[in-house]
mmCIF file of C-alpha atoms in Angstrom:
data_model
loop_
_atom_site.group_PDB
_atom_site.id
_atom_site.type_symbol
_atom_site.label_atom_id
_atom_site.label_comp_id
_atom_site.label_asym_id
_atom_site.label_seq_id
_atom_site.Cartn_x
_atom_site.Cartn_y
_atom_site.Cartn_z
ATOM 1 C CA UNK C 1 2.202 17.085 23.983
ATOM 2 C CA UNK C 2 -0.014 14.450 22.939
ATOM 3 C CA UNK C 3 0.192 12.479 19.487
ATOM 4 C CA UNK C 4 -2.031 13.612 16.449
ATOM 5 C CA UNK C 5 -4.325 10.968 15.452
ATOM 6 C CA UNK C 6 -4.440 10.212 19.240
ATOM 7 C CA UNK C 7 -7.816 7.651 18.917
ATOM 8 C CA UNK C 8 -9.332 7.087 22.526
ATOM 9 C CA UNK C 9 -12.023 4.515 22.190
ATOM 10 C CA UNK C 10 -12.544 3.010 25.190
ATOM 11 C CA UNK C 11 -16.310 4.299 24.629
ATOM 12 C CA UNK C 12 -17.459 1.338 22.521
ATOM 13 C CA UNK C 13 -14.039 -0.898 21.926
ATOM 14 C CA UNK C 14 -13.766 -2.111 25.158
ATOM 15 C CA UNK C 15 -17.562 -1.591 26.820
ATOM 16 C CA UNK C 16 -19.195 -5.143 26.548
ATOM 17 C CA UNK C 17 -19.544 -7.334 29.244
ATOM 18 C CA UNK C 18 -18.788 -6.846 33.132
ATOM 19 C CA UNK C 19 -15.543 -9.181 34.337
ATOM 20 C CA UNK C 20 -13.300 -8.251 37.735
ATOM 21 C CA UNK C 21 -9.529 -8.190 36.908
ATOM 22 C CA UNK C 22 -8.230 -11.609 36.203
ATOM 23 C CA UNK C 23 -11.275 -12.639 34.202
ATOM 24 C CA UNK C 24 -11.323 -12.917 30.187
ATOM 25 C CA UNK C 25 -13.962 -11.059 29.212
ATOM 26 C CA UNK C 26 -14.788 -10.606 24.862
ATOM 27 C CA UNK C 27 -14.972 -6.989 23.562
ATOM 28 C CA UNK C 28 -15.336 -7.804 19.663
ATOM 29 C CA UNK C 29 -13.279 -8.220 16.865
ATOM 30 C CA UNK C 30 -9.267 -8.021 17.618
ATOM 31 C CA UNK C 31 -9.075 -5.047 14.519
ATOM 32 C CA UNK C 32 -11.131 -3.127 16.246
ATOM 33 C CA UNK C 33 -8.126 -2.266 18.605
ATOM 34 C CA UNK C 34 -5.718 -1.191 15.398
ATOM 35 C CA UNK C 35 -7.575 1.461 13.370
ATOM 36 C CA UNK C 36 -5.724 2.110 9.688
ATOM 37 C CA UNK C 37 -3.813 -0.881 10.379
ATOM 38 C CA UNK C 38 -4.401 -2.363 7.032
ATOM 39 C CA UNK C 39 -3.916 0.792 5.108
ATOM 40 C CA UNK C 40 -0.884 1.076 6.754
ATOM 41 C CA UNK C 41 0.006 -2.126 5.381
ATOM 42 C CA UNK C 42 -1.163 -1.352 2.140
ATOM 43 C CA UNK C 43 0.761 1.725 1.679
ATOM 44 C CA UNK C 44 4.748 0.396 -0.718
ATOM 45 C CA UNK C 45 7.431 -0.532 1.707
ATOM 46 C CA UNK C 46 9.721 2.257 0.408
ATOM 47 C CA UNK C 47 6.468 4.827 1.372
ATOM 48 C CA UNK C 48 6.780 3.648 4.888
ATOM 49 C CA UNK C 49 10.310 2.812 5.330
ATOM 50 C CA UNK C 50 10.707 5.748 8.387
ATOM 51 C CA UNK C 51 7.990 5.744 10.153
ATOM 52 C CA UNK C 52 4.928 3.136 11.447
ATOM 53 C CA UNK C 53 2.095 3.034 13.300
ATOM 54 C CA UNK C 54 1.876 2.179 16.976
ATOM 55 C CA UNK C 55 -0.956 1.251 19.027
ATOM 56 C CA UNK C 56 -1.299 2.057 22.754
ATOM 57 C CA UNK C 57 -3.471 0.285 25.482
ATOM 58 C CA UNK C 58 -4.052 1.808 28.398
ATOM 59 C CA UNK C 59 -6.062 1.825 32.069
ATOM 60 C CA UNK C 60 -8.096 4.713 33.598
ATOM 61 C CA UNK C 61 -7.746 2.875 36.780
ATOM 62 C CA UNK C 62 -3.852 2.733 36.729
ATOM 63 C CA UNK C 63 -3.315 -1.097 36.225
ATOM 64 C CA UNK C 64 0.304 -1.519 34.727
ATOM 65 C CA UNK C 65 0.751 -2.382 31.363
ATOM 66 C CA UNK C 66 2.461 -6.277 32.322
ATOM 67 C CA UNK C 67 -0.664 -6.582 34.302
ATOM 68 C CA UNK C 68 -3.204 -5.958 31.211
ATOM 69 C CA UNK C 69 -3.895 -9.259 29.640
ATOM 70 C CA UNK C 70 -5.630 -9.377 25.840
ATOM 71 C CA UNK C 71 -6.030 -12.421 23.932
ATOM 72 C CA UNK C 72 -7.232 -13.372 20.875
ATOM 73 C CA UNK C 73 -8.641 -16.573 19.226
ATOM 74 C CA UNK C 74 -9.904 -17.518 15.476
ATOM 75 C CA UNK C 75 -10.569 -21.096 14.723
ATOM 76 C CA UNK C 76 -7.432 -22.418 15.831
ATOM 77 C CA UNK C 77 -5.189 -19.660 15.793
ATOM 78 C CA UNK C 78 -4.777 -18.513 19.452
ATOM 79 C CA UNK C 79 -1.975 -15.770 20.981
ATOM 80 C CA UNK C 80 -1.960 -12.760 23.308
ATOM 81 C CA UNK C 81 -0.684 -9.653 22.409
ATOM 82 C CA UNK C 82 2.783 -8.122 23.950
ATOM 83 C CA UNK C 83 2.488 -4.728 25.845
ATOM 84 C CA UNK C 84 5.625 -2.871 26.667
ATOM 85 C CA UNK C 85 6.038 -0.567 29.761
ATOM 86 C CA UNK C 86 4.028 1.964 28.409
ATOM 87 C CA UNK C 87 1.488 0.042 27.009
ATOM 88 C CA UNK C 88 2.786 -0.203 22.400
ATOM 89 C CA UNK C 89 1.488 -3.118 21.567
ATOM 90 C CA UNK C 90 5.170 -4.701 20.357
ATOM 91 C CA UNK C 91 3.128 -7.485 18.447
ATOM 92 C CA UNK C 92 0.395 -5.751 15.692
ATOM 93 C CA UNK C 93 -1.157 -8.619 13.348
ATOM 94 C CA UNK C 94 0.478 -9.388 10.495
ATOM 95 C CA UNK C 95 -1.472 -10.451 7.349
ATOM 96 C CA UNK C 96 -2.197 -14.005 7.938
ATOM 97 C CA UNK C 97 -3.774 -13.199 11.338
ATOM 98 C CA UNK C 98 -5.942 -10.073 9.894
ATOM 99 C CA UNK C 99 -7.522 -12.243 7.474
ATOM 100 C CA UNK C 100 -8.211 -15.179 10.003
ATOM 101 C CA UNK C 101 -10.358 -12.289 11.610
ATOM 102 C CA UNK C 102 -9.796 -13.004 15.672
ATOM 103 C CA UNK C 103 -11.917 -12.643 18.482
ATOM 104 C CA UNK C 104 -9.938 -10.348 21.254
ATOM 105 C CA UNK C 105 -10.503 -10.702 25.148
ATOM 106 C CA UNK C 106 -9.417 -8.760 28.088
ATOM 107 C CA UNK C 107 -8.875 -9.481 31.939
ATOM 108 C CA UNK C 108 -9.945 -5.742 32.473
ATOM 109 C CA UNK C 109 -13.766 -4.812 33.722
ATOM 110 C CA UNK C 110 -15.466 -2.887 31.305
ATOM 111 C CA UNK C 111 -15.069 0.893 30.961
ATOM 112 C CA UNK C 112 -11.733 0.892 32.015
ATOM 113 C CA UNK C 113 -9.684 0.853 29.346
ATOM 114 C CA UNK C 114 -8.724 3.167 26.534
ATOM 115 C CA UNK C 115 -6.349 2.174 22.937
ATOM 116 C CA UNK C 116 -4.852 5.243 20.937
ATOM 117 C CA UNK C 117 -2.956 5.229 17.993
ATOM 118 C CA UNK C 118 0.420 7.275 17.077
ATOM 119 C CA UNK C 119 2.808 7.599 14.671
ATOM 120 C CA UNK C 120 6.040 6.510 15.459
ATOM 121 C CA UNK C 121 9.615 7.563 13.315
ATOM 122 C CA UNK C 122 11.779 4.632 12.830
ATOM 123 C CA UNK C 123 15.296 5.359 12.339
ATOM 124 C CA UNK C 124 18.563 3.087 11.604
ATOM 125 C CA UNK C 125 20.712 4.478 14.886
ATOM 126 C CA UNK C 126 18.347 6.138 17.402
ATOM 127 C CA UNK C 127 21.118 7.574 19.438
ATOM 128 C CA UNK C 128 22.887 9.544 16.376
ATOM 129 C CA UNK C 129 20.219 10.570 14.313
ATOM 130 C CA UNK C 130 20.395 11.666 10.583
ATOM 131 C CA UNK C 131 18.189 14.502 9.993
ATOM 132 C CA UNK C 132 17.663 13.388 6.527
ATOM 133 C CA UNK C 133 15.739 10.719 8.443
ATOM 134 C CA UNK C 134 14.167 12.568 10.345
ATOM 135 C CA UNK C 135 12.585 14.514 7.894
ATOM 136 C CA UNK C 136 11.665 11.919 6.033
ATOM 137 C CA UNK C 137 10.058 9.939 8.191
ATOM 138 C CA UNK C 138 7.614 13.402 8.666
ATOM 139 C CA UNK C 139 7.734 13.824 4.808
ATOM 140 C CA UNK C 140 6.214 9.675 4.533
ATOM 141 C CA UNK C 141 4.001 10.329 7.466
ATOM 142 C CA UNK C 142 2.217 13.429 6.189
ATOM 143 C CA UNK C 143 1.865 11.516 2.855
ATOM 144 C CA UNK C 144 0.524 8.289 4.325
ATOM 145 C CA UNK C 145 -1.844 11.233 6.190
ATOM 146 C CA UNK C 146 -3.181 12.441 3.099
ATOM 147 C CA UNK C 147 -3.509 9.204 0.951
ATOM 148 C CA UNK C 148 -5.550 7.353 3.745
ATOM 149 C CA UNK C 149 -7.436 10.333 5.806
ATOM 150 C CA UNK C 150 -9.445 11.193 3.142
ATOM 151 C CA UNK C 151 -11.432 14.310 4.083
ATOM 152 C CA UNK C 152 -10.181 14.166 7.409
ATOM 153 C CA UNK C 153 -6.597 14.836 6.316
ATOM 154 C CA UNK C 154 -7.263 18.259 4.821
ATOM 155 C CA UNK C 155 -7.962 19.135 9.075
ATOM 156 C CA UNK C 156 -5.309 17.915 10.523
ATOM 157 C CA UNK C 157 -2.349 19.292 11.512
ATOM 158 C CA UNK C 158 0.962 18.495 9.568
ATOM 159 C CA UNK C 159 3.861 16.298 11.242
ATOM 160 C CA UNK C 160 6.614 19.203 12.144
ATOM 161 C CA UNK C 161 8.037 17.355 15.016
ATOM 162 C CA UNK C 162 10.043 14.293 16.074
ATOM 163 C CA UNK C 163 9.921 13.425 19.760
ATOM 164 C CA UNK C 164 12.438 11.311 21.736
ATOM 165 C CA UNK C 165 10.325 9.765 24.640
ATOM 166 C CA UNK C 166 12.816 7.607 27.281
ATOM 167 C CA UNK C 167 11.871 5.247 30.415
ATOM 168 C CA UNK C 168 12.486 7.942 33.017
ATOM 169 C CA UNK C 169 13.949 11.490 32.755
ATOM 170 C CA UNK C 170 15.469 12.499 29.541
ATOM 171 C CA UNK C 171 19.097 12.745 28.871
ATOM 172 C CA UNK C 172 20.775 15.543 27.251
ATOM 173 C CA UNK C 173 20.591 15.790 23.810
ATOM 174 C CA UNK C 174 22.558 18.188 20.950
ATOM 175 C CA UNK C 175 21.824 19.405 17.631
ATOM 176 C CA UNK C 176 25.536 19.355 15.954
ATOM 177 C CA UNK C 177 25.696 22.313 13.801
ATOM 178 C CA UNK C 178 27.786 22.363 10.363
ATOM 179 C CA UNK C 179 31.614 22.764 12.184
ATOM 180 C CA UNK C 180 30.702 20.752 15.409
ATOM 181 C CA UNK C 181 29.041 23.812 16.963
ATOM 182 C CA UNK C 182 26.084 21.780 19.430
ATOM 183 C CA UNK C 183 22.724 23.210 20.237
ATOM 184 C CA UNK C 184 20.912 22.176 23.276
ATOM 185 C CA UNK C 185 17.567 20.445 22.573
ATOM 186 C CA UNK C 186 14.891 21.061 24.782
ATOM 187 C CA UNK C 187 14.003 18.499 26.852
ATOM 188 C CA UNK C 188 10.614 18.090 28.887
ATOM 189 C CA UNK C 189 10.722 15.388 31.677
ATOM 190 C CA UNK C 190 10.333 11.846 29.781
ATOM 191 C CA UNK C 191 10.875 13.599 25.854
ATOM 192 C CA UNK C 192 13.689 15.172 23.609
ATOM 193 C CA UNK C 193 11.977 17.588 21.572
ATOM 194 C CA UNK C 194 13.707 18.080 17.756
ATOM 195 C CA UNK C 195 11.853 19.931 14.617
ATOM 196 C CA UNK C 196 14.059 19.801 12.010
ATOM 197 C CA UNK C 197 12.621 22.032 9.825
ATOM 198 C CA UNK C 198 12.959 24.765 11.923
ATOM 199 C CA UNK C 199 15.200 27.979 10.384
ATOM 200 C CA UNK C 200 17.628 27.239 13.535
ATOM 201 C CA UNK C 201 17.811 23.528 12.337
ATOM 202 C CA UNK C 202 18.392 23.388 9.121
ATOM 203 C CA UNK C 203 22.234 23.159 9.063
ATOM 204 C CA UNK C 204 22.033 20.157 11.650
ATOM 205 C CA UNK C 205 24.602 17.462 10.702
ATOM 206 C CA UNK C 206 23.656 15.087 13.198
ATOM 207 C CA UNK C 207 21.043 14.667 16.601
ATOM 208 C CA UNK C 208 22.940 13.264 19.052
ATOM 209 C CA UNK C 209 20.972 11.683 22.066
ATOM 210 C CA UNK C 210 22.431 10.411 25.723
ATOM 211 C CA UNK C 211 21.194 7.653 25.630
ATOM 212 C CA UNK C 212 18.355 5.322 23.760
ATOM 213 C CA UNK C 213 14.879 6.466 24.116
ATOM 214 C CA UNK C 214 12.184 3.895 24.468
ATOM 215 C CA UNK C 215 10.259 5.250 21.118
ATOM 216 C CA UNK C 216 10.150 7.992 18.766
ATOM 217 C CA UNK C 217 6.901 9.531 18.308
ATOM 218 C CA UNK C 218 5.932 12.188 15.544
ATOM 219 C CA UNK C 219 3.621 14.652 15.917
ATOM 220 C CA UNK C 220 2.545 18.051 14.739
#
């Protein structure tokens, strides 16, 4: 299942310039890799309190993420941005470093690379889940959806469905009913799969996971 809003744009982000691996080579403004960024931002804390937006980086040519190397410069602000396993960018600019507008470079030859975005749920205890939280964090996403998609929004699909994604095979995971009765969730390789709006959901007391996943993405 792949994430709405899923933004490949390895096209003309990451196009300019030839460079072999190892080599810096510029590909534009560092924003240009974090589309509704600032809007996200924007948006009240309490409107975005369960969810965020994450930003993915990724090679057609199967280079690991710890391998990928993009930096960015502005005057003399200077850093490189943090990729985890599976490419989230664990370091998104804050304020300060928006407005300093940076120049971002990359040790990848051109055409190789792709950056998506997804929504992400962001919930106090990831292994005992609150479905209160859960459907919140769709409830803010769907909002954010429609205050910053514009036209757009009225196309796309609404958020229905929290995924559990893990490094490696999924664990076993339970829906505990009202009187500790436990539905199986499904579980496809890597992801827990949990929609709790569905009519077999809704008396859920708690999502109960066998270990931590990695991240939580939500998606239609």
């Amino acid at each position: 299942m792949r994430s709405l809003l899923a933004a490949i744009l390895s096209a003309g982000l990451l196009a300019s310039g030839a460079a072999s691996q190892g080599e810096l080579r510029e590909i534009g403004p560092l924003m240009r890799l974090f589309p509704h960024w600032q809007a996200y931002l924007d948006l009240p804390a309490e409107d975005r309190s369960r969810f965020t937006l994450a930003y993915h980086i990724s090679s057609s040519q199967g280079v690991p993420a710890e391998e990928i190397r993009i930096r960015y410069t502005a005057g003399d602000i200077s850093g490189t941005l943090e990729l985890d396993p599976h490419g989230r960018v664990l370091n998104p600019p804050d304020a300060a470093l928006i407005e300093a507008e940076p120049v971002a470079a990359i040790n990848q030859p051109a055409g190789s690379m792709a950056a998506r975005m997804a929504f992400e749920a962001r919930f106090d205890d990831v292994m005992r889940v609150d479905p209160h939280d859960a459907v919140a964090a769709l409830d803010q996403a769907n909002q954010a959806m429609r205050r910053v998609g514009g036209v757009a929004a009225l196309f796309a699909p609404s958020f229905k469905t929290v995924i559990f994604v893990f490094d490696g095979p999924a664990p076993e995971a339970w829906a505990i009913q009202d009187g500790q009765e436990r539905t199986a969730l499904t579980v496809q390789e890597d992801r827990v799969i949990y929609r709790p709006n569905d009519r077999d959901m809704r008396n859920v007391s708690e999502v109960v996971l066998g270990r931590a996943p990695a991240f939580i993405l939500i998606d239609s």
